[in-house]
Short mmCIF file of C-alpha atoms in Angstrom, two decimals:
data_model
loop_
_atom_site.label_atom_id
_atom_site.label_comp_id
_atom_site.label_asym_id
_atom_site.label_seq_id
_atom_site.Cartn_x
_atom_site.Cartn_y
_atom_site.Cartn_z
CA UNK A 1 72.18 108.60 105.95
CA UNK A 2 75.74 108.33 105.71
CA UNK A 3 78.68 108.75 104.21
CA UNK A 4 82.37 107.29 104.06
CA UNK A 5 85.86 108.72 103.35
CA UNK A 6 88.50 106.77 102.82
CA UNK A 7 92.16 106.42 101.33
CA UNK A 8 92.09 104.20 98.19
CA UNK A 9 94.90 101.94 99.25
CA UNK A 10 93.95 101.30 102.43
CA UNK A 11 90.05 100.42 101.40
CA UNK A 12 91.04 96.78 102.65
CA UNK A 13 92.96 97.65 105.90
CA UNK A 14 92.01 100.50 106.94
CA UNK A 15 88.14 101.50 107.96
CA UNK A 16 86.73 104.64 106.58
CA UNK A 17 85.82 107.67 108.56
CA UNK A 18 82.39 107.74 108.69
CA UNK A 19 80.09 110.66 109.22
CA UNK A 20 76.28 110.20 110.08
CA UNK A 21 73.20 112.74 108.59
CA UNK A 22 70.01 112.78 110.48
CA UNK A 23 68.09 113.33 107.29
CA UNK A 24 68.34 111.05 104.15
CA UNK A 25 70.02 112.43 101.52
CA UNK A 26 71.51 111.47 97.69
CA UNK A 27 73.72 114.74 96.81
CA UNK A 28 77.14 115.01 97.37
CA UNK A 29 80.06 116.61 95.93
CA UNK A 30 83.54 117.93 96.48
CA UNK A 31 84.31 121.42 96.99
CA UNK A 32 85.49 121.83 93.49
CA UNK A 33 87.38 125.49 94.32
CA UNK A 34 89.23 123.83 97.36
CA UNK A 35 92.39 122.79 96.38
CA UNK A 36 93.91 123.12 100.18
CA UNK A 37 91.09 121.17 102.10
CA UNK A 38 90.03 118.12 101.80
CA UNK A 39 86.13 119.51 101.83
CA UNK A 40 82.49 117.48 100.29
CA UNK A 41 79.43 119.05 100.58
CA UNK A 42 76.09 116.64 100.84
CA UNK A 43 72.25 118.15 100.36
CA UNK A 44 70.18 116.20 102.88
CA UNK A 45 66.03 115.41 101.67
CA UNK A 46 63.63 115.86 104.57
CA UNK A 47 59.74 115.79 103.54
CA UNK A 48 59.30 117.32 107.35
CA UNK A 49 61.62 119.48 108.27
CA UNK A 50 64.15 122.27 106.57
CA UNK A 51 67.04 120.98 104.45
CA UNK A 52 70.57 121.47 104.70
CA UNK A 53 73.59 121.38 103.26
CA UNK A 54 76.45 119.61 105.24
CA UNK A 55 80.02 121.17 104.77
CA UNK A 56 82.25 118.10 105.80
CA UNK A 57 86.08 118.81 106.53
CA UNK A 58 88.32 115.69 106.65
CA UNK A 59 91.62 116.36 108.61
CA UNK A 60 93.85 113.53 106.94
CA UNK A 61 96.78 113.98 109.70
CA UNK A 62 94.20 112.93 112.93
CA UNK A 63 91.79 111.02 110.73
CA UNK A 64 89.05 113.49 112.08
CA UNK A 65 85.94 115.04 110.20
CA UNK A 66 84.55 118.22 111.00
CA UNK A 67 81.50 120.17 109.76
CA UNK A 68 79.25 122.87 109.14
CA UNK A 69 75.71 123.44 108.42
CA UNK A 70 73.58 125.63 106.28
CA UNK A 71 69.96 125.60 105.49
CA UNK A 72 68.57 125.04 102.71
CA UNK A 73 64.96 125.83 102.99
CA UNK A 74 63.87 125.67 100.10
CA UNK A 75 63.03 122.10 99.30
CA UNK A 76 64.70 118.72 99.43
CA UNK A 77 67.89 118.30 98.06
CA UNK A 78 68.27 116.00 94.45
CA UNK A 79 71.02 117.21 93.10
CA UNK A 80 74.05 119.70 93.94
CA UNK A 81 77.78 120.70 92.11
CA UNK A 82 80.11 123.43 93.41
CA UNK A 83 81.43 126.20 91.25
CA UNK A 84 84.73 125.64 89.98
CA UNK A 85 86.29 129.09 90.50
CA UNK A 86 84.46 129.94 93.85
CA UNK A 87 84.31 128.27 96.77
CA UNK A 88 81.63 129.98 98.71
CA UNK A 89 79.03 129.53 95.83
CA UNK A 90 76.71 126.39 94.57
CA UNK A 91 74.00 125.45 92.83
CA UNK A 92 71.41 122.76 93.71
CA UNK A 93 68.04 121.35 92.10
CA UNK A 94 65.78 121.31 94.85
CA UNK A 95 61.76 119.86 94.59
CA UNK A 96 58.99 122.41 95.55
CA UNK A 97 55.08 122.27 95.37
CA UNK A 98 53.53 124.61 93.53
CA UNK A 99 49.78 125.07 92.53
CA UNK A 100 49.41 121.31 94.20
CA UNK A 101 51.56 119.39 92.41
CA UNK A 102 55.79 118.83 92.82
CA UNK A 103 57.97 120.56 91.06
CA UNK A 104 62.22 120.51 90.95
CA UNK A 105 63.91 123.63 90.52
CA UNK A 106 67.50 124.82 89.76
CA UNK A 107 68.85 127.73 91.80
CA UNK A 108 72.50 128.96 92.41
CA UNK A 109 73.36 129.96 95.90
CA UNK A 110 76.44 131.51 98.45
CA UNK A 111 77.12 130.30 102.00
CA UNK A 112 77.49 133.00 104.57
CA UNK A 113 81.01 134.34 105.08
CA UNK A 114 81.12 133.13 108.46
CA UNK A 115 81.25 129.15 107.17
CA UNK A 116 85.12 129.05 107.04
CA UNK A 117 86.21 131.09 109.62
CA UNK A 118 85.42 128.68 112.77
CA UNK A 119 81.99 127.54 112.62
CA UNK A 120 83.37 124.20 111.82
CA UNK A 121 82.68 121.73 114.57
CA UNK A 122 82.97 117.89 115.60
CA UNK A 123 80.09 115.57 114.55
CA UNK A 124 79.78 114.41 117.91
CA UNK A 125 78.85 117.22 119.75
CA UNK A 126 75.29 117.25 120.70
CA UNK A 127 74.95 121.16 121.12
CA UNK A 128 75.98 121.36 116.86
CA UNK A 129 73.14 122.19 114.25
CA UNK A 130 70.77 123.92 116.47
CA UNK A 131 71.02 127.41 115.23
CA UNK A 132 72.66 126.37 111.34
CA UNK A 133 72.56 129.91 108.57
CA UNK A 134 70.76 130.12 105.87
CA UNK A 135 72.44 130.20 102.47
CA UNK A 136 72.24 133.21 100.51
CA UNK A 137 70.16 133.09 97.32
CA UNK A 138 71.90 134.22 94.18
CA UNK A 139 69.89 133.64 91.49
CA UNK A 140 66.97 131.30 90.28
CA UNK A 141 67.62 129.25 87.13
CA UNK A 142 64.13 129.52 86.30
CA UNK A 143 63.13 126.13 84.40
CA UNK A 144 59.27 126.52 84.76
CA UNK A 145 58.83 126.73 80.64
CA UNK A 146 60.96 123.65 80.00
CA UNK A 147 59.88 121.19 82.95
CA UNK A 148 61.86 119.48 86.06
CA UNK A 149 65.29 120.32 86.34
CA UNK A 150 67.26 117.04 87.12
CA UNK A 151 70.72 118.67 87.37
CA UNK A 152 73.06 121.55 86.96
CA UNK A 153 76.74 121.42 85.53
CA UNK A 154 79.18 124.16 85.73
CA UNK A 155 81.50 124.54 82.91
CA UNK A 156 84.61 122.56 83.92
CA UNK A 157 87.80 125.08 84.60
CA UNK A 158 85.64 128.24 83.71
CA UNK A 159 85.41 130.96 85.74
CA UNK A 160 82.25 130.34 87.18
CA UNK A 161 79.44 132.15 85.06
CA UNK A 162 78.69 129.85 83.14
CA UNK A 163 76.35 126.69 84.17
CA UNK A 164 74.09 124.39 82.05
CA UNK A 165 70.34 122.43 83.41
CA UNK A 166 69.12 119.71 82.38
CA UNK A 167 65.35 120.05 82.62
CA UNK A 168 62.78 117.24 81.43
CA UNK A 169 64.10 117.02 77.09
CA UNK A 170 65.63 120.36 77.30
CA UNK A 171 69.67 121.21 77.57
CA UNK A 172 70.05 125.11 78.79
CA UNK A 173 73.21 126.68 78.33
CA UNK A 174 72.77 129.84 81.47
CA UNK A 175 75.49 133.16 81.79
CA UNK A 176 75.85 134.10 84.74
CA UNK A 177 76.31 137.89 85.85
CA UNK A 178 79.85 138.28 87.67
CA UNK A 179 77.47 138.52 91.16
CA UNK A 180 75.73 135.81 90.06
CA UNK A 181 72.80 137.48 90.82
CA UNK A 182 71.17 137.00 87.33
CA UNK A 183 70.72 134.09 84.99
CA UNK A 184 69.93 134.51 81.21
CA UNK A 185 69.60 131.59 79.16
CA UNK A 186 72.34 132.05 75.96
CA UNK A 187 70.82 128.98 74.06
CA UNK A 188 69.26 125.70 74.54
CA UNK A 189 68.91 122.19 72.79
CA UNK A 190 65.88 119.76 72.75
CA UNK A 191 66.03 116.11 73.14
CA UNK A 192 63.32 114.98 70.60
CA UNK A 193 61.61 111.58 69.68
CA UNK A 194 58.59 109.42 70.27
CA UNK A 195 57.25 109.58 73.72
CA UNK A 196 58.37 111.59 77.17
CA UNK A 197 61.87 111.60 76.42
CA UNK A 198 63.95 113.04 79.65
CA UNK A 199 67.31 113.41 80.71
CA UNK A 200 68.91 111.79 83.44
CA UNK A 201 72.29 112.94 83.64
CA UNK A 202 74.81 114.78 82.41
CA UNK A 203 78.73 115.31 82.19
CA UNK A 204 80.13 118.75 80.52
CA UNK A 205 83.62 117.47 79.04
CA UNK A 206 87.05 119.51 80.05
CA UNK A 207 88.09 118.57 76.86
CA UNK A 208 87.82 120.65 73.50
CA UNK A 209 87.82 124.17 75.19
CA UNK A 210 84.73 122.64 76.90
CA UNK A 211 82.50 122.92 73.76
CA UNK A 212 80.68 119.26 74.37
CA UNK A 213 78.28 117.91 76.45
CA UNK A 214 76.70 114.22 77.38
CA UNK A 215 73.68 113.13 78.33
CA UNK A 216 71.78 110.14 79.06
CA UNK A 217 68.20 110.10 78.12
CA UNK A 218 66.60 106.47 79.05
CA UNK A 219 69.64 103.58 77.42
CA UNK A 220 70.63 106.22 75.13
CA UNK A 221 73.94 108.65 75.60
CA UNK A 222 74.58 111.35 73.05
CA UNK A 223 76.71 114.00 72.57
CA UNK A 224 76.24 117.47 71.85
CA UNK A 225 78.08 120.63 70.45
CA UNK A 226 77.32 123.41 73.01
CA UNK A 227 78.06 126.04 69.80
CA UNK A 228 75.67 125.27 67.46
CA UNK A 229 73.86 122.90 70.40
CA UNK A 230 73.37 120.71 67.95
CA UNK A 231 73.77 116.51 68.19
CA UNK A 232 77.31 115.29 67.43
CA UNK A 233 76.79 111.21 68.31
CA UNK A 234 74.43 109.34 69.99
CA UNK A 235 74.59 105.68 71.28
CA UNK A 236 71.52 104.11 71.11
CA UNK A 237 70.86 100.83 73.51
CA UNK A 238 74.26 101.88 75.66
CA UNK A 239 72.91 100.18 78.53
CA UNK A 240 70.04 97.38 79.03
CA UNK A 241 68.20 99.29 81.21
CA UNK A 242 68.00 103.02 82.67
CA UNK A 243 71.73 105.02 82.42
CA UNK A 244 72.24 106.45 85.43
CA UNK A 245 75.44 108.38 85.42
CA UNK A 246 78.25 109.98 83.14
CA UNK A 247 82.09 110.58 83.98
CA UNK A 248 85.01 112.01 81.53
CA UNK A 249 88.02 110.34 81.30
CA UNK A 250 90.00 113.64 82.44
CA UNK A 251 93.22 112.83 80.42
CA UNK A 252 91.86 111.07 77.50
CA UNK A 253 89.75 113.64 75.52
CA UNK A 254 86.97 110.63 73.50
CA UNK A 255 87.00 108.39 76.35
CA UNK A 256 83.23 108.48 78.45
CA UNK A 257 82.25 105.95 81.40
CA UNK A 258 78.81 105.64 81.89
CA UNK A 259 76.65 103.27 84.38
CA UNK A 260 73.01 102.51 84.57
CA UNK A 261 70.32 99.72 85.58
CA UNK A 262 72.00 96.52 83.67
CA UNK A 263 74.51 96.39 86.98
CA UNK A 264 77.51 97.49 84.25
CA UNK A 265 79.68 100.21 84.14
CA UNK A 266 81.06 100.78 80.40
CA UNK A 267 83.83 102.53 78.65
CA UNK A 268 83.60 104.33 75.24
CA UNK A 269 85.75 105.90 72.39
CA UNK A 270 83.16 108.41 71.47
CA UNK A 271 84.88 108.47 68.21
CA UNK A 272 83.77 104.87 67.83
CA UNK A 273 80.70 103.79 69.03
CA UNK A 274 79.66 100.99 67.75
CA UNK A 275 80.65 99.06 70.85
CA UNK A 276 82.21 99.89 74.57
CA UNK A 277 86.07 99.66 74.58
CA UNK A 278 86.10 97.99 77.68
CA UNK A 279 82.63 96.68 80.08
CA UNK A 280 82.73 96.49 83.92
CA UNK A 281 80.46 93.43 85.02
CA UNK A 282 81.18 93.47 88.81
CA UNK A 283 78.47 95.08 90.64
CA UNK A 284 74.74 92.26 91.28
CA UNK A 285 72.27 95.85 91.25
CA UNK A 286 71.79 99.08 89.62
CA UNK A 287 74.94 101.38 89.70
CA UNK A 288 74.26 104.71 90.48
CA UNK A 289 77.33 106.85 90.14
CA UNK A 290 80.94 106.04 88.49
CA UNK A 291 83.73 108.78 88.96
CA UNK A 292 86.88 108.82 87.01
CA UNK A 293 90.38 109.84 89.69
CA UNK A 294 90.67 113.62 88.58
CA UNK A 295 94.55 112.74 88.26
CA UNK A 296 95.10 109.04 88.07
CA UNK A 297 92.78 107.59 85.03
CA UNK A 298 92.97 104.23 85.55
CA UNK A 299 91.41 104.33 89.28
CA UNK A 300 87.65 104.74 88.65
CA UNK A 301 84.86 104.75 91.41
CA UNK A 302 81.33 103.06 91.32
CA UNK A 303 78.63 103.07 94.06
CA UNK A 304 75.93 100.61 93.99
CA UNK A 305 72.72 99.45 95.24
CA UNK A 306 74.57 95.92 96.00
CA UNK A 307 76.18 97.26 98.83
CA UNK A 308 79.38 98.05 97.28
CA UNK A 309 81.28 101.02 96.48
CA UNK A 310 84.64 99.29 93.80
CA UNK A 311 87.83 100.63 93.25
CA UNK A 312 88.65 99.27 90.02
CA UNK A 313 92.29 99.56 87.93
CA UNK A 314 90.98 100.08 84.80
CA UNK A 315 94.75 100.35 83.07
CA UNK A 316 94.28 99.28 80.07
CA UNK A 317 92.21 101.73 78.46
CA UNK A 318 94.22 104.59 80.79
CA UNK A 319 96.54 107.31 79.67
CA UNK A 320 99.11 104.96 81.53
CA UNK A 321 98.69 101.61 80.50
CA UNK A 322 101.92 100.79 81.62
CA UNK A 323 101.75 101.88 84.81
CA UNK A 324 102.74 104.91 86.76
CA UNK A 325 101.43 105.23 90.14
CA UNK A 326 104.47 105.00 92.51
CA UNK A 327 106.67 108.13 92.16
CA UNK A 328 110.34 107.03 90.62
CA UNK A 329 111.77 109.73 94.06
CA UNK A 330 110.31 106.68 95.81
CA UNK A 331 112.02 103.85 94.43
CA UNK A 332 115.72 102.29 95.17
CA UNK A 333 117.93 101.43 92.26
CA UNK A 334 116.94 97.76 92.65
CA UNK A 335 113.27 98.63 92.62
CA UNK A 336 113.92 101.26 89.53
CA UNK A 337 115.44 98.31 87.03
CA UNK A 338 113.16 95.70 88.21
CA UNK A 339 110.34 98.65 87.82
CA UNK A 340 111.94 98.81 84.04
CA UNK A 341 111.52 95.42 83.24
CA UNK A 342 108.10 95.46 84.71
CA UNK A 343 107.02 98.61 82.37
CA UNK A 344 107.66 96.89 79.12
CA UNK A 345 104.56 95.09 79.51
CA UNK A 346 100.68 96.26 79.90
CA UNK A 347 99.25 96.24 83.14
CA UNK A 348 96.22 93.74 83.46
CA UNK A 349 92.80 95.51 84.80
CA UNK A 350 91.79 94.74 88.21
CA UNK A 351 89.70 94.97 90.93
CA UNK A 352 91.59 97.21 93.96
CA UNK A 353 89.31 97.38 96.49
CA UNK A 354 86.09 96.82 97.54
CA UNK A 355 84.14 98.65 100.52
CA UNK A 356 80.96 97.03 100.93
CA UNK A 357 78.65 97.81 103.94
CA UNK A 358 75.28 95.50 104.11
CA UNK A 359 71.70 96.53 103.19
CA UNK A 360 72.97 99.94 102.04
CA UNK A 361 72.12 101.57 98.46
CA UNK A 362 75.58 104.18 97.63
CA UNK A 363 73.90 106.69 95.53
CA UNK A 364 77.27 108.63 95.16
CA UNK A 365 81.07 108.51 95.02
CA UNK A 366 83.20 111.68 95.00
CA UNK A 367 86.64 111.92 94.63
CA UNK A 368 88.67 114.89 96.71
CA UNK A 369 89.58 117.96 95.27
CA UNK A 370 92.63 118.01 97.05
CA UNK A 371 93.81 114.57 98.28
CA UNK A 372 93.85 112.86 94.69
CA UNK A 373 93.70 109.41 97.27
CA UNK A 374 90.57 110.58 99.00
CA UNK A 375 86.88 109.84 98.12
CA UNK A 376 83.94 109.93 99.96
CA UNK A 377 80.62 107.62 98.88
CA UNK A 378 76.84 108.48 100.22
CA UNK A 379 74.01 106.14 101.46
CA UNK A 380 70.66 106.89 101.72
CA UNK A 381 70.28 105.78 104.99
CA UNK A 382 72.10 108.32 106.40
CA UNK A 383 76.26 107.76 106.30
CA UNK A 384 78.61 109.18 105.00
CA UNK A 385 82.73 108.73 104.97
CA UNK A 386 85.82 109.20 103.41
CA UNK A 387 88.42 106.77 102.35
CA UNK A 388 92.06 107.12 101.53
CA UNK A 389 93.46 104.66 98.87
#
């Protein structure tokens, strides 16, 4: 398993930093708290041994990674999201057996306070890992009455005690104590319909106070109203096949990208959805994960099981169609007319980059926290990186 980190610009020039996993793993995000360090924490999946969780530090000046590790012992790894408002606390969905058959599980945790204060150390050395902590239980969001939990979502900007699962066809909406030692459900929707409907992902909006949710159930994507938890839209037939992921347009309140088994990434005006605003055919395989830039909206991430992990330009349908991505301090008077002339007109989509790496499935791409040019991307087989635009 690995995964990459990389600056956006330099995807063609430059080759990512790349960090190897001993176990295979699929979750990865950024340290959503960290604003300072450029931080992404990935849940490994071991059938044999204990699981971890790997803290990965990127030093952007020396182009060096460091790390941490923490057990996780409670099952492998399928899913994992970091509070927004502290850094030292997570939540993962984990699988367990129970009574002979597998179950997954939802369960909010805390890393030791010893993980920032100098446990961090270089991937390379051979003497790391042996003696990792344990993470600290919080709290279990107990799921066992509603089915398989598939993911959790913290509210966006909230200040952390609040968290919703996704389990099987049921949305819970949890509150959190302020120790986060205790989870009580506040309310819930079902997904309802012929057959074994179940949710695949999620993505809680910033947008209107953060009162919506979407999911994906199957080709479907609907939208809810987390205060009456009640359906608001739904897009029947979205995708061909399977939808496999969800991403808010984080300055555009109605715009949604979604991705799934059809090897397309589209682009939708919730408002509107009779059709996409805008479809992404560039990926040959399933795509897995799509991730909107948390400042720049027109730079959007997908991770595929082609190869490829694209850097698309996806201006047009932006908050900045005409362009703003070099900062005017930058620019000569020369370069500030011409840029004039140049900003009268749309910009045309494009492809920026493309990081491909053969034989390798990306389950997930992550933007930074706190390099808005940094993402990192995870493989199965055991790599992963960072990459600066």
């Amino acid at each position: 398993m690995y995964a990459t980190l990389q600056h956006t610009w330099d995807m063609e020039d430059d080759a990512p930093v790349i960090y190897g996993l001993e176990f295979q793993a699929r979750a990865l995000t950024s340290q959503t708290a960290e604003s300072d360090a450029i931080r992404f924490l990935v849940g490994t999946q071991s059938l044999k041994f204990d699981n971890q969780i790997h803290i990965i530090d990127f030093d952007d000046e020396n182009n060096i990674i460091s790390k941490s590790v923490l057990q996780h012992q409670a099952g492998e790894i399928w899913h994992i999201s970091a509070s927004p408002a502290d850094k030292a606390v997570l939540t993962t969905c984990y699988n367990k057996t129970s009574e002979s058959r597998v179950v997954t599980c939802g369960a909010v945790w805390r890393m030791p306070p010893e993980w920032e204060s100098g446990s961090h150390e270089s991937p390379d050395d051979p003497h790391n890992s042996h003696n990792p902590q344990n993470l600290e239980l919080l709290c279990h969001l107990d799921n066992s009455a509603h089915g398989n939990a598939s993911c959790v979502l913290w509210e966006p900007m909230g200040d952390g005690k609040r968290v919703i699962s996704l389990a099987d066809n049921h949305a819970l909406l949890w509150d959190l104590t302020e120790s986060s030692t205790q989870a009580t459900i506040s309310s819930s929707a079902t997904l309802e319909g012929k057959g074994q409907l179940k949710f695949t992902a999620g993505k809680w909006s910033p947008h209107h106070n953060c009162t919506q949710l979407a999911t994906a159930n199957d080709t479907a994507i609907r939208g809810w109203d987390l205060r009456t938890m009640s359906q608001i839209y739904c897009i029947e037939n979205a995708h061909g096949q399977l939808v496999r992921d969800l991403d808010f347009n984080p300055n555009k309140q109605y715009y949604l990208a979604s991705c799934g088994d059809d090897c397309k990434v589209k682009f939708w005006d919730v408002r509107n959805i009779n059709e996409p605003v805008k479809n992404l055919e560039e990926h040959s395989h399933w795509v897995w994960s799509v991730r909107y830039n948390h400042s720049h909206d027109q730079l959007v991430l997908t991770g595929s099981s082609d190869s490829r992990v694209i850097l698309s330009n996806m201006v047009s349908i932006s908050s900045e169609p005409f362009g703003h991505l070099v900062d005017d301090d930058d620019l000569s008077d020369g370069e500030d007319n011409h840029q004039d002339e140049k900003s009268k007109e749309p910009l045309q989509d494009s492809i920026i980059s493309t990081y491909e790496s053969m034989r390798t499935v990306w389950y997930a791409v992550e933007w930074s926290s706190a390099d808005p040019w940094l993402f990192a991307s995870l493989s199965y087989d055991g790599k992963t990186g960072h990459q600066r635009q």
